[in-house]
Short mmCIF file of C-alpha atoms in Angstrom, two decimals:
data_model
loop_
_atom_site.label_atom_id
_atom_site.label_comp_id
_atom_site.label_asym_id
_atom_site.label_seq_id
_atom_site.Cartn_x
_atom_site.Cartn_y
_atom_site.Cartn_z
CA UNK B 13 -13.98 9.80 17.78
CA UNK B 14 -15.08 5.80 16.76
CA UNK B 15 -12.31 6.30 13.68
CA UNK B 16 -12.83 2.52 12.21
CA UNK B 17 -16.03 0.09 13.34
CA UNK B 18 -16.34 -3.05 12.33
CA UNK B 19 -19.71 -5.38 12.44
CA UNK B 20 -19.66 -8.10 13.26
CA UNK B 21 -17.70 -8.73 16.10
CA UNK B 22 -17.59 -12.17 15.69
CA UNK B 23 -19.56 -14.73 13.17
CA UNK B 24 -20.13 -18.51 12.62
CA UNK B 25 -20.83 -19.38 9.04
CA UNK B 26 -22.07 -22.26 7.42
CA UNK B 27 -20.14 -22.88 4.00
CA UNK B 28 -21.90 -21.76 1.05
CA UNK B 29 -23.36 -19.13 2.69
CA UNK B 30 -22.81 -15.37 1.90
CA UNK B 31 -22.15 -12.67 4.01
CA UNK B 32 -21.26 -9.16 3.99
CA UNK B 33 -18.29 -7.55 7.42
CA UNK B 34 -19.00 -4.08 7.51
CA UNK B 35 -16.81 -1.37 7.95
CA UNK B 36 -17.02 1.82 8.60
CA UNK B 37 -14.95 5.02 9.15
CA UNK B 38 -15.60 8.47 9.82
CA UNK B 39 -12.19 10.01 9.38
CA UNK B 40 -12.84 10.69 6.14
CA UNK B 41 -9.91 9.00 4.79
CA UNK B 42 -9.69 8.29 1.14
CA UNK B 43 -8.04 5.26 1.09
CA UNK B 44 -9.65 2.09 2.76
CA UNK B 45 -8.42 -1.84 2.98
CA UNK B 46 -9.30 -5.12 3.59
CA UNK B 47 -6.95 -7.55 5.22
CA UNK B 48 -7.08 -11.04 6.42
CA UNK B 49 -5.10 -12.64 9.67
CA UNK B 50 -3.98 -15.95 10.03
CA UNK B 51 -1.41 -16.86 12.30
CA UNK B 52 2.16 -17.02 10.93
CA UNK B 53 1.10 -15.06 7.62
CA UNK B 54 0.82 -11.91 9.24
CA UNK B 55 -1.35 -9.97 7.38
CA UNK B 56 -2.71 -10.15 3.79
CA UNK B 57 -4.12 -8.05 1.62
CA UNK B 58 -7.81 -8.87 0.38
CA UNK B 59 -9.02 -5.42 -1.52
CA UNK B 60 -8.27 -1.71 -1.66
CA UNK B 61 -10.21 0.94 -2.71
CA UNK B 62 -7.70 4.42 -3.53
CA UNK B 63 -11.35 6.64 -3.81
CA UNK B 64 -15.18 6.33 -3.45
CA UNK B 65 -16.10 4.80 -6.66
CA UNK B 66 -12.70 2.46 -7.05
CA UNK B 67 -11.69 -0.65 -5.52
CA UNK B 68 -8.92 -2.81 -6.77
CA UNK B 69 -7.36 -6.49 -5.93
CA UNK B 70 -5.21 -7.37 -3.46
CA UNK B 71 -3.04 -10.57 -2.46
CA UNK B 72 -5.65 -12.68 -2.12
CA UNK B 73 -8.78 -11.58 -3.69
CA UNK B 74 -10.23 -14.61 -4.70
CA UNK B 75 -13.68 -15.60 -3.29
CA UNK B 76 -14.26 -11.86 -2.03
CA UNK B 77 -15.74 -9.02 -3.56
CA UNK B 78 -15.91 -5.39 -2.33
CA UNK B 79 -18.03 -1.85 -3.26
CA UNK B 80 -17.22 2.04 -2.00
CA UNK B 81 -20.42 3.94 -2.84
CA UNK B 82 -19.29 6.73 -0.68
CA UNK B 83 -15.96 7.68 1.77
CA UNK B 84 -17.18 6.50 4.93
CA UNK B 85 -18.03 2.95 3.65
CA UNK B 86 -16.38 -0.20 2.72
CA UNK B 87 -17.82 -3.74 2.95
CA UNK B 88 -16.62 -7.00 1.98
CA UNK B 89 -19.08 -9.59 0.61
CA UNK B 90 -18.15 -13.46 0.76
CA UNK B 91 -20.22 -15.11 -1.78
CA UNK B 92 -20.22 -18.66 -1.03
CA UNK B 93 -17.90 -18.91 1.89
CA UNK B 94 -15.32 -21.84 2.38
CA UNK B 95 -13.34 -23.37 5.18
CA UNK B 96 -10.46 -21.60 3.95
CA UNK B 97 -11.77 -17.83 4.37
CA UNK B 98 -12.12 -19.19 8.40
CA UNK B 99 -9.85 -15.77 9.55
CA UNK B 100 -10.08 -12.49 11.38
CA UNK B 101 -10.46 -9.90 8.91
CA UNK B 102 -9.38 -6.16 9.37
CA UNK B 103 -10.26 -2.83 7.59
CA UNK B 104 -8.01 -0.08 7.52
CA UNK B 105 -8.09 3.01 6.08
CA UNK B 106 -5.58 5.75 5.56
CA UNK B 107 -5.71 9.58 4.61
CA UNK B 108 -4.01 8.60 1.09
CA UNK B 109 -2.27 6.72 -1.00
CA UNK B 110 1.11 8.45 -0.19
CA UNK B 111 3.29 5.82 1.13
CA UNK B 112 4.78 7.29 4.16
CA UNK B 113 0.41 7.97 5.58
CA UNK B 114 -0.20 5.90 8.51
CA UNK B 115 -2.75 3.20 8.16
CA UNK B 116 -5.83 3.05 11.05
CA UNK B 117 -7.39 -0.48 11.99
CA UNK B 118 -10.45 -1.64 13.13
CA UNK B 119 -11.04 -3.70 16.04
CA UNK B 120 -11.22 -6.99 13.89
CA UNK B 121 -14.29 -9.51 12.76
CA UNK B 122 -13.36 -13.18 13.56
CA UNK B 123 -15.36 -15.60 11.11
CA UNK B 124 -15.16 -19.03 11.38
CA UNK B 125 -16.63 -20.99 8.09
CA UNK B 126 -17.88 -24.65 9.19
CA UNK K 26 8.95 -6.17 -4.81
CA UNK K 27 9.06 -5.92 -1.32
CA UNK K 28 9.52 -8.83 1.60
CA UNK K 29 9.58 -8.64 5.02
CA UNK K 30 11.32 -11.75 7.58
CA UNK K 31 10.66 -11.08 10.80
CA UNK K 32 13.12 -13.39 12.48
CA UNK K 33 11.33 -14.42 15.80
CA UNK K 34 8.20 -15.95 16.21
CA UNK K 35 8.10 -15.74 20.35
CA UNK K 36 10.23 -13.28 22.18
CA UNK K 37 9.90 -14.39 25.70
CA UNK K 38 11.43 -11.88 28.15
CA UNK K 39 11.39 -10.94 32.17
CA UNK K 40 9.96 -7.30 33.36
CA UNK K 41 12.08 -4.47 33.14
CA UNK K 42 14.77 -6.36 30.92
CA UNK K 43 15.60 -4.81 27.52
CA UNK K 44 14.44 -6.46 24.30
CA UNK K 45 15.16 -6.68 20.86
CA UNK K 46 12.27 -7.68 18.10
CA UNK K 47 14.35 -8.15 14.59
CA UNK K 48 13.26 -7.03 11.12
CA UNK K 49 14.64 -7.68 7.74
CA UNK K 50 13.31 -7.02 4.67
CA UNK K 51 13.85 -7.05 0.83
CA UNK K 52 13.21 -4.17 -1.50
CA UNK K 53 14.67 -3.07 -5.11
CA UNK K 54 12.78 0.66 -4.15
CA UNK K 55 13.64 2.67 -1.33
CA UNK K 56 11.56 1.89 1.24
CA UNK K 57 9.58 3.45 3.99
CA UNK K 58 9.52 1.56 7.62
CA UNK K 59 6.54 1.14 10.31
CA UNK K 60 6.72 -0.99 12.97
CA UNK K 61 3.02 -1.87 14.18
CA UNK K 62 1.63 -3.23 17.49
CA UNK K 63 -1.70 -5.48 18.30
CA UNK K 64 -2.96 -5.95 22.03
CA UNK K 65 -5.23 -9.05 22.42
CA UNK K 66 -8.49 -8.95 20.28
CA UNK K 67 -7.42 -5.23 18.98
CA UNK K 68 -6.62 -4.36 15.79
CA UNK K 69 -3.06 -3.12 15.04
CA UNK K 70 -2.08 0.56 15.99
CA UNK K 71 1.48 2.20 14.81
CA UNK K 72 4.37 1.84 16.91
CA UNK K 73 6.94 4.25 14.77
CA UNK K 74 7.89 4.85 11.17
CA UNK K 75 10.75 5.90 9.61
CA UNK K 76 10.50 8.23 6.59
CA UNK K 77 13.52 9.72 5.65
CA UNK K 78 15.98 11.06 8.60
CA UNK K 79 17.84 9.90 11.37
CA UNK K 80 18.08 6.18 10.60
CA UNK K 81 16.59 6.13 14.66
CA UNK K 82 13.33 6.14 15.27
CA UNK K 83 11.40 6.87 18.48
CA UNK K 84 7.80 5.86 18.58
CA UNK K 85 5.12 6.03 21.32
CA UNK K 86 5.79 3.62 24.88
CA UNK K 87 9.41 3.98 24.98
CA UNK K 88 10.05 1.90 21.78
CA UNK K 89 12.73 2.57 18.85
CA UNK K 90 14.14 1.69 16.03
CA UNK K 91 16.91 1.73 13.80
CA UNK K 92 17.05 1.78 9.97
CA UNK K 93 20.22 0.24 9.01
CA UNK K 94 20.37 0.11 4.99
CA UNK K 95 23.19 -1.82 4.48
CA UNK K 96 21.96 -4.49 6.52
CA UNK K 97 18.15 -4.28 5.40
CA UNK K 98 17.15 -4.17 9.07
CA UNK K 99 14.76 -2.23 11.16
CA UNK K 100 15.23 -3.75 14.48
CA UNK K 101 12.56 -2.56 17.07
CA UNK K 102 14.38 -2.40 20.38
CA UNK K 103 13.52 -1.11 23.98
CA UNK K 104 15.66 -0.88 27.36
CA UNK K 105 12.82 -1.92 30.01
CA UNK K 106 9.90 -3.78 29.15
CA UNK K 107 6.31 -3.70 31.14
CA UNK K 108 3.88 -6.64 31.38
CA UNK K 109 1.41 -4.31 29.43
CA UNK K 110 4.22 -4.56 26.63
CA UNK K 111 2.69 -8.12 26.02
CA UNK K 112 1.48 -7.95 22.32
CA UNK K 113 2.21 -9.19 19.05
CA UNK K 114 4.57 -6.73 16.79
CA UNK K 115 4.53 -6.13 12.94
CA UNK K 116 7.06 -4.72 11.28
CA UNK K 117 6.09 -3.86 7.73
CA UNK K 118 7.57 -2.14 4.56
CA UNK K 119 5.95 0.09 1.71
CA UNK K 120 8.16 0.90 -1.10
CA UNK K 121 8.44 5.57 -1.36
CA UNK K 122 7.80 5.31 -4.86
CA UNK K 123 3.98 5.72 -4.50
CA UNK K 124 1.20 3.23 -4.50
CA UNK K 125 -0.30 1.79 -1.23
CA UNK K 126 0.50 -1.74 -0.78
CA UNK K 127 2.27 -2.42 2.78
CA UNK K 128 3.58 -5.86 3.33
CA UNK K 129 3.48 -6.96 6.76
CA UNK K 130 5.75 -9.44 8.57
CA UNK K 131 4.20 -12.53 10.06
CA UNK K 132 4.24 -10.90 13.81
CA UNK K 133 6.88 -11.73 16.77
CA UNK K 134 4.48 -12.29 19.96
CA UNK K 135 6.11 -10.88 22.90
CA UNK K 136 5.42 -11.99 26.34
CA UNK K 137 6.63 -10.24 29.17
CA UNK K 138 6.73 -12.36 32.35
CA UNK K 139 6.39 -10.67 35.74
#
């Protein structure tokens, strides 16, 4: 079983380009998450989604934007990407919302913005 | 609201001595407990949680941890370390009164030394 996958691996970005990290899970989990990693802040919250069809804001939303069309999938989209979004970025997903469910990670997409 | 302080950022320590990661955290909510661990260029994969119980927790690699409420602690602890125990560790809280969001800690790398 893959459980999460993450593309890309890596990426160098120019700022004020866009891009789109992929994720995908086939647990069938209904919750999924986006979190960033930067050493010292542990990690932070970027976007949730509770459902296909919902998505909601996290800790630090701004500057990202996210879709679930269906269970399995959940990008995140930079729009113009800054400096500041330089990070490794992990989805997650979990079988609910219930707090006590175990969250699942990905292997990780480092992005450095330039 | 819910905080978490993990205490040390480096936990240096020789094989097969015992070590101690600390955890403290803030809640007004009851909380639930998950200690998390990352292995280099991995993403994070759970350690133990505590739920409800016995206030100690064993989790997978010969690691526990105790809940202690009065003290707002969830110490992650283990008698005889392994070079493969090199990692970083999260300790993280989600409040049992629904919702998803987990705060994580900031991370406590520990390297074991041979």
């Amino acid at each position: 079983t893959a459980g999460i996958t993450q593309a890309p691996t890596s990426q160098i970005l120019a700022a004020g380009r866009s891009m789109t990290l992929r994720c995908t899970q086939d647990m069938r989990h209904n919750a999924m998450y986006w979190y960033r990693q930067d050493l010292g802040l542990g990690l932070r919250l970027i976007h949730y989604s509770n459902t296909a069809g919902t998505t909601g804001k996290g800790e630090v939303p701004d500057g990202y934007s996210v879709s679930r069309a269906n269970t399995d999938d959940f990008p995140l989209t930079l729009a113009s990407a800054v400096p500041s979004q330089t990070s490794v970025y992990f989805c997650a997903s979990s079988a609910g919302q219930g707090a006590g469910n175990e969250q699942f990670f990905g292997p990780g997409t480092r992005l450095t913005v330039l | 609201a819910q905080s978490v302080t993990q205490l040390d950022s480096q936990v240096p320590v020789f094989e097969e001595a015992p070590v101690e990661l600390r955890c403290n955290y803030s809640s007004s909510v009851s909380v639930y407990l998950f200690w998390y661990v990352q292995y280099p260029n991995q993403g994070l994969q759970l350690l133990l949680k505590y739920l409800s119980g016995s206030t100690l927790v064993k989790g997978i690699n010969g690691f526990e941890a105790e809940f202690n409420k009065s003290q707002t602690s969830f110490h992650l602890r283990k008698p005889s370390v392994h070079i493969s125990d090199t990692a970083e560790y999260f300790c993280a809280v989600r409040a049992n009164t629904g919702g998803f969001k987990t705060i994580f800690g900031a991370g406590t790398r520990l390297f074991v030394k041979a």
